[in-house]
PDB file of C-alpha atoms in Angstrom:
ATOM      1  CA  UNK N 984      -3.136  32.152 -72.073  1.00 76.00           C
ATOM      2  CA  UNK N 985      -6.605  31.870 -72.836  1.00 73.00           C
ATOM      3  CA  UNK N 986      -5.904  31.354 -76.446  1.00 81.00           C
ATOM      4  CA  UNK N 987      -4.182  34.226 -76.918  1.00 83.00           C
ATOM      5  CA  UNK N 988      -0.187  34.084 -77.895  1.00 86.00           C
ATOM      6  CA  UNK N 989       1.694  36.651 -76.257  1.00 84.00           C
ATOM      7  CA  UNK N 990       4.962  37.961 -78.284  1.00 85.00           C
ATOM      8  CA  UNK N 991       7.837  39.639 -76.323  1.00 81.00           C
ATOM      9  CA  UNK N 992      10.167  41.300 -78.947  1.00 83.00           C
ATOM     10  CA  UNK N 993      13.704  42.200 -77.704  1.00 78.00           C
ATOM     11  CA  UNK N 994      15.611  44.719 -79.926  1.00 80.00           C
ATOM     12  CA  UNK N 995      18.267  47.529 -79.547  1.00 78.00           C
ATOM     13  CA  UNK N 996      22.173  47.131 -77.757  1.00 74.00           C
ATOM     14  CA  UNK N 997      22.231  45.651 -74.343  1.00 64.00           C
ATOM     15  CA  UNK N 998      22.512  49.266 -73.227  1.00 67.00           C
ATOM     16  CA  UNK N 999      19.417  50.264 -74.341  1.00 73.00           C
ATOM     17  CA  UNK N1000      16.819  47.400 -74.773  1.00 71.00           C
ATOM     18  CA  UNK N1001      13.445  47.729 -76.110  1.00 78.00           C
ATOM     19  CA  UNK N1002      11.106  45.632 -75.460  1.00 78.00           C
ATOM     20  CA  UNK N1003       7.647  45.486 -77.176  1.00 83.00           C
ATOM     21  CA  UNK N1004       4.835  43.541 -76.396  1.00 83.00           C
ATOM     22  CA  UNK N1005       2.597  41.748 -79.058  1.00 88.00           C
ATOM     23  CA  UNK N1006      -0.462  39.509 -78.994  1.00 88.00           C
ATOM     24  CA  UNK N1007      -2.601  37.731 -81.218  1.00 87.00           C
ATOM     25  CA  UNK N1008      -5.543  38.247 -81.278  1.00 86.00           C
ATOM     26  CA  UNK N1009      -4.738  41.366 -80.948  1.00 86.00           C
ATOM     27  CA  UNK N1010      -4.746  43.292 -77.330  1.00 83.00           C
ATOM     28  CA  UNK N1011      -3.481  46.505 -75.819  1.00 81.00           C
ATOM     29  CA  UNK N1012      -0.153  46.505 -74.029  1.00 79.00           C
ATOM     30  CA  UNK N1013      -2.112  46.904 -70.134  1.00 75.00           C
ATOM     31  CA  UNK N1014      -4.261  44.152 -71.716  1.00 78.00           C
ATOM     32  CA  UNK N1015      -1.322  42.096 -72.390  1.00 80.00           C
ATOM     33  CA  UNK N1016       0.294  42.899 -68.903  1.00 75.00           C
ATOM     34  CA  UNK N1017      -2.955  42.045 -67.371  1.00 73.00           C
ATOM     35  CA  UNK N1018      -3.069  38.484 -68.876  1.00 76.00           C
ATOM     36  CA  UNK N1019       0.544  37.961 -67.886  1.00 76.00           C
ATOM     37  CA  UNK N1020       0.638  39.203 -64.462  1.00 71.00           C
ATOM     38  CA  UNK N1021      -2.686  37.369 -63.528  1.00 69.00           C
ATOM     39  CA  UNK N1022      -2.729  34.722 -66.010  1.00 70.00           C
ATOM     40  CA  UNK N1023      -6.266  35.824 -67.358  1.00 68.00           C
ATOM     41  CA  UNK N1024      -8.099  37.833 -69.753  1.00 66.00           C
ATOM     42  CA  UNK N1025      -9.923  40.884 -68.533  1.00 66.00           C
ATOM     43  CA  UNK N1026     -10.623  42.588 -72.022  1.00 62.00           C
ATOM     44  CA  UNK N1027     -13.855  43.824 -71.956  1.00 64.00           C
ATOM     45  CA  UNK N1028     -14.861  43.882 -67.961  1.00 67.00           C
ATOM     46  CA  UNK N1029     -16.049  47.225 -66.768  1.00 70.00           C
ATOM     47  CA  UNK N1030     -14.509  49.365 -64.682  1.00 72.00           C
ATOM     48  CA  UNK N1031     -15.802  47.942 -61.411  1.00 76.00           C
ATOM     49  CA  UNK N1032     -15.614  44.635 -62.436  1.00 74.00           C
ATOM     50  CA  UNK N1033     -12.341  44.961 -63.056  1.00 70.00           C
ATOM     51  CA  UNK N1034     -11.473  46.716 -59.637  1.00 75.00           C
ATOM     52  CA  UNK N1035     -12.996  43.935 -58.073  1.00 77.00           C
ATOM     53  CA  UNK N1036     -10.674  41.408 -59.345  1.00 74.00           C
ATOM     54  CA  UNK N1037      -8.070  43.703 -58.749  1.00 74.00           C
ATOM     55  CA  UNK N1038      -8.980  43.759 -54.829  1.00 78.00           C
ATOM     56  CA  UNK N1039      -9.455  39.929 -54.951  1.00 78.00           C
ATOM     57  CA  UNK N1040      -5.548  39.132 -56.652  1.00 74.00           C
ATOM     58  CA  UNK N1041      -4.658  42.226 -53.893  1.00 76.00           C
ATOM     59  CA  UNK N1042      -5.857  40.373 -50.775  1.00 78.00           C
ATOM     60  CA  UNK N1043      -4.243  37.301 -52.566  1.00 74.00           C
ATOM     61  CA  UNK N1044      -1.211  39.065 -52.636  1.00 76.00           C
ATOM     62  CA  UNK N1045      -1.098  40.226 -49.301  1.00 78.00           C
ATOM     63  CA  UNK N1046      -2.359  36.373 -47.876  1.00 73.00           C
ATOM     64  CA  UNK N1047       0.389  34.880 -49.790  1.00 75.00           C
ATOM     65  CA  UNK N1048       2.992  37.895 -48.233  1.00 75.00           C
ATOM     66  CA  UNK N1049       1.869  37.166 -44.658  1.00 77.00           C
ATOM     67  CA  UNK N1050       2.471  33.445 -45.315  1.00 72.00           C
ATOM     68  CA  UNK N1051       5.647  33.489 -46.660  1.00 77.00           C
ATOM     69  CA  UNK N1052       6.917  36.346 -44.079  1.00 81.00           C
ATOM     70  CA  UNK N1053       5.696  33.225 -41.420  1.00 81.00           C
ATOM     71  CA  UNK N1054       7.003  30.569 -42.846  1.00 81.00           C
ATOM     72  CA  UNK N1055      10.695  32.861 -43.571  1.00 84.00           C
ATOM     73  CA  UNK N1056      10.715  32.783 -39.710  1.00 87.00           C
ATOM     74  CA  UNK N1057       9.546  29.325 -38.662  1.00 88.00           C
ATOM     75  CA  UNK N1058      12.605  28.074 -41.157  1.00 89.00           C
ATOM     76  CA  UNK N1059      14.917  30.512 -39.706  1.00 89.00           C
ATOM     77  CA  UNK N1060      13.788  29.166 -36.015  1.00 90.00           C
ATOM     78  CA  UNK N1061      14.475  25.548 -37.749  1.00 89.00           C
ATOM     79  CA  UNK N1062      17.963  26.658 -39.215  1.00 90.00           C
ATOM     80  CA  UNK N1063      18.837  28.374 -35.751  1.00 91.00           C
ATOM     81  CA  UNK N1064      17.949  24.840 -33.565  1.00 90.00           C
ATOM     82  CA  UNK N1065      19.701  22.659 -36.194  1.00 91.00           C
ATOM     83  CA  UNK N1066      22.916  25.242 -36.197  1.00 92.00           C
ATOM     84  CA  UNK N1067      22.914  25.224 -39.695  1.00 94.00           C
ATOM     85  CA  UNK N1068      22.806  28.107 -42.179  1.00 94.00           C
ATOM     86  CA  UNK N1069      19.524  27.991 -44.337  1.00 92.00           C
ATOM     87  CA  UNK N1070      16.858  25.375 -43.981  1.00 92.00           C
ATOM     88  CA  UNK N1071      13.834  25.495 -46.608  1.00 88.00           C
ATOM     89  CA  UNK N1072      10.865  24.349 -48.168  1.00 82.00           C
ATOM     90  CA  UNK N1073      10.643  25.047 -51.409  1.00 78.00           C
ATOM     91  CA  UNK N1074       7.834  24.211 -54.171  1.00 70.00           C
ATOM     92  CA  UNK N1075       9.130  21.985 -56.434  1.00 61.00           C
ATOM     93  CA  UNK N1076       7.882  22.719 -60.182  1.00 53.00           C
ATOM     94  CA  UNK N1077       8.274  20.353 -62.703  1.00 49.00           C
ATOM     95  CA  UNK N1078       7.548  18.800 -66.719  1.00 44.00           C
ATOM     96  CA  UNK N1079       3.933  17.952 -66.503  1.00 44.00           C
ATOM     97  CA  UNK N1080       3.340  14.251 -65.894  1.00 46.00           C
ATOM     98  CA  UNK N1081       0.525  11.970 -65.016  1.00 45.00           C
ATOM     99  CA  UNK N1082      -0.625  14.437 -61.960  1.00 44.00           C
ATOM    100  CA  UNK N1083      -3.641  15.637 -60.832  1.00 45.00           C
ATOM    101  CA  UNK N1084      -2.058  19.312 -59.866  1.00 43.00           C
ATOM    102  CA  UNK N1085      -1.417  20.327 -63.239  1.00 41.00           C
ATOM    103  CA  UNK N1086      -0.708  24.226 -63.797  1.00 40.00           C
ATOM    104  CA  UNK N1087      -0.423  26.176 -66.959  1.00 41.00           C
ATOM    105  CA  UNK N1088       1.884  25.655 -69.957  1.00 41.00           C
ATOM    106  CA  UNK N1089       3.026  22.160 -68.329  1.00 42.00           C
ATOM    107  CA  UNK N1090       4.029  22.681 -65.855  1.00 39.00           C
ATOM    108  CA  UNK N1091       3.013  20.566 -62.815  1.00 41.00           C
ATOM    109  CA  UNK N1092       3.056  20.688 -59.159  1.00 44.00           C
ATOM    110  CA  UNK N1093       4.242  17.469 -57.679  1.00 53.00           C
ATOM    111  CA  UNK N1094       5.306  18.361 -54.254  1.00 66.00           C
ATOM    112  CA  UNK N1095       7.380  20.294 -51.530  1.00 75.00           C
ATOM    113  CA  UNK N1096      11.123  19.591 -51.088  1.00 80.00           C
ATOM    114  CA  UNK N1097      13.428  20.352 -48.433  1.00 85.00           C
ATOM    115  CA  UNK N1098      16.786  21.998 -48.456  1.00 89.00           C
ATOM    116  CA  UNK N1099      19.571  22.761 -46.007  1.00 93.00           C
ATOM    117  CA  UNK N1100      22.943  23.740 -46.148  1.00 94.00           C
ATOM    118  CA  UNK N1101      25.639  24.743 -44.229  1.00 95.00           C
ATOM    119  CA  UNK N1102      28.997  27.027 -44.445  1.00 95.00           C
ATOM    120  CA  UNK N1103      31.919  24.894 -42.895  1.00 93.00           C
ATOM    121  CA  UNK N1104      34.354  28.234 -43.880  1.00 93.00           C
ATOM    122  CA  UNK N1105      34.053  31.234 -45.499  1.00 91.00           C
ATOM    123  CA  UNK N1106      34.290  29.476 -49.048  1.00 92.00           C
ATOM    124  CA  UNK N1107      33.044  26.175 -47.988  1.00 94.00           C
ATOM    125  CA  UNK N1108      29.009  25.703 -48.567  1.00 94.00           C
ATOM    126  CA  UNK N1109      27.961  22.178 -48.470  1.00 94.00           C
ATOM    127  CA  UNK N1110      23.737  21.660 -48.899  1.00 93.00           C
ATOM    128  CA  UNK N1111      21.151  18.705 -48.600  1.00 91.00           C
ATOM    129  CA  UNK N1112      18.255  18.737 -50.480  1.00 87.00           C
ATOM    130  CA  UNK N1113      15.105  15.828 -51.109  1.00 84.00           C
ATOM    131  CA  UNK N1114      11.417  16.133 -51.903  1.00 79.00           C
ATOM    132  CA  UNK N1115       9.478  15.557 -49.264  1.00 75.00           C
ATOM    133  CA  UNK N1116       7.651  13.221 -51.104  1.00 67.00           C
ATOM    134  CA  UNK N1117       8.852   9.952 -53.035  1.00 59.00           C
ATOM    135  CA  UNK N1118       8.868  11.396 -56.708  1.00 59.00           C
ATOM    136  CA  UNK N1119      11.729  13.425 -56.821  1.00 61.00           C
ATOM    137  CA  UNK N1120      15.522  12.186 -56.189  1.00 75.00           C
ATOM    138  CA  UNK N1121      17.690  13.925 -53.000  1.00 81.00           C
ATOM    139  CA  UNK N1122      20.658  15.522 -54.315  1.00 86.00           C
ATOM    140  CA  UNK N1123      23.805  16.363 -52.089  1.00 89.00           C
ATOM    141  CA  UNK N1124      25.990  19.232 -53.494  1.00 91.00           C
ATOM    142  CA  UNK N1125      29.043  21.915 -52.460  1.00 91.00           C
ATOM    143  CA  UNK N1126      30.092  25.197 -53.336  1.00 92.00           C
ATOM    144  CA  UNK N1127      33.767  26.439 -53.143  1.00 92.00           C
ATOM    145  CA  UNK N1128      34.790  29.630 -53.774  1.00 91.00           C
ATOM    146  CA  UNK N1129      38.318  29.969 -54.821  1.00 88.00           C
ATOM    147  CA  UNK N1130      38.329  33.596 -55.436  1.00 86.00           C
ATOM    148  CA  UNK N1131      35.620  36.441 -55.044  1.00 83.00           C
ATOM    149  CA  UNK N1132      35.194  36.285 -58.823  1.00 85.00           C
ATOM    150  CA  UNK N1133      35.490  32.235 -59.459  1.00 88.00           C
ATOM    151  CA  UNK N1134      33.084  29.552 -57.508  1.00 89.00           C
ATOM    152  CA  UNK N1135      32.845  25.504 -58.423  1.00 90.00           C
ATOM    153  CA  UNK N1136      29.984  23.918 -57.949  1.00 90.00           C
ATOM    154  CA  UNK N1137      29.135  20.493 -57.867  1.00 90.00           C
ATOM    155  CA  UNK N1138      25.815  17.977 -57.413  1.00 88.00           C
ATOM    156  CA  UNK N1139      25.439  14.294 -57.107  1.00 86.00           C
ATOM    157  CA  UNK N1140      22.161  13.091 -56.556  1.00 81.00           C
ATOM    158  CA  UNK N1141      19.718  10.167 -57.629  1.00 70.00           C
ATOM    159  CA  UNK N1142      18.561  10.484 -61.241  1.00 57.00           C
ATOM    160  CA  UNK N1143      15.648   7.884 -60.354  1.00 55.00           C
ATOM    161  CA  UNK N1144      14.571   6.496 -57.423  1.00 52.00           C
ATOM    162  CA  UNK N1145      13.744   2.896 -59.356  1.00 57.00           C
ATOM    163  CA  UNK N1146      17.054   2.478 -61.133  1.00 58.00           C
ATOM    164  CA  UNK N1147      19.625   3.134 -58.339  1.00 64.00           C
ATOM    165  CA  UNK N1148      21.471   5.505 -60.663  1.00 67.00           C
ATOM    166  CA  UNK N1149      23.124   8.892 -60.219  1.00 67.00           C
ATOM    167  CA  UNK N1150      24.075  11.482 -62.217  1.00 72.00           C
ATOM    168  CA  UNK N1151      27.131  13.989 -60.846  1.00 73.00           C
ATOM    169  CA  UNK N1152      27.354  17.667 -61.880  1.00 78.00           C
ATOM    170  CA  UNK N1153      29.945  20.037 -62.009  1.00 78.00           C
ATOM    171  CA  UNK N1154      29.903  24.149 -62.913  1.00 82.00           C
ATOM    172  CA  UNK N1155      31.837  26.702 -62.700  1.00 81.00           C
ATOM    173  CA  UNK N1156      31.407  30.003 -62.687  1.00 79.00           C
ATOM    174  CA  UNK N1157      33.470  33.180 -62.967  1.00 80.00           C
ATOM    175  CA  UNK N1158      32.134  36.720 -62.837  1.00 76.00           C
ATOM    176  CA  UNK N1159      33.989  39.433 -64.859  1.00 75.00           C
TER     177      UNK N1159
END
């Protein structure tokens, strides 16, 4: 970020995990958290400076809070009329490409997808999702849980909108 390489060092027993934070060049650890948590460096501001910012990203915060808080409701409203379970829009992040909304460390932002799903029993989950624009694929997938501790999952969707192929997933997971 900023030229500066952060270094998160893990040690110790799962128990009792350390965690150290590095940088180079080298910065303070609330220097480091500062970079990480709002993606810039603030080294050297003074003290109002910096509390200025710090109101700024705060208002941000609390825009971004209210906004999701309305949009939580308008896609319950949405789930309720449908009589499904969950309906969503979700921000679909991806490997940069050739985009003009490129974030940080590749990432890009492409588009908004949708996603819906619906419990036809207790252990019965089937969803829909698709971008809701033409560069991503629509997928179709179902959960079953055969057990409180074991769930299959499975996907099919369109690897590529060009090539009429598909690509079908399966997991499984079991929690001990």
């Amino acid at each position: 970020i900023d030229d500066i390489d952060v270094l998160l060092t893990l040690g110790g027993s799962f128990s009792q995990l350390n965690i150290t934070l590095d940088s180079s060049p080298s910065l303070s650890e609330s220097e480091i958290i500062s970079l990480l948590m709002f993606n810039k460096n603030y080294a050297g501001l003074t003290e109002g400076e910096l509390g200025e910012i710090l109101k700024e990203e705060m208002i941000n915060l609390i825009a971004q809070g209210i906004s999701v808080t309305f949009l939580n409701q308008i896609e319950n409203e949405v789930a309720d009329s449908l009589g499904i379970d969950d309906f969503n829009i979700e921000t679909i992040f991806q490997q940069e490409q050739d985009t003009n909304l490129t974030l940080n460390h590749g990432l890009s932002l492409p588009g908004l997808a949708l996603k819906m799903g619906k419990y036809f029993s207790e252990n019965f989950y089937l969803t829909y999702s698709a971008p809701l624009n033409e560069l991503g694929k629509a997928n179709l997938g179902f959960e079953y849980k055969v057990k409180d501790d074991l769930t299959f999952n499975t996907e099919i969707g369109s690897a590529s909108l060009q090539d009429e192929e598909f690509e079908l997933k399966f997991e499984l997971q079991y929690e001990f």
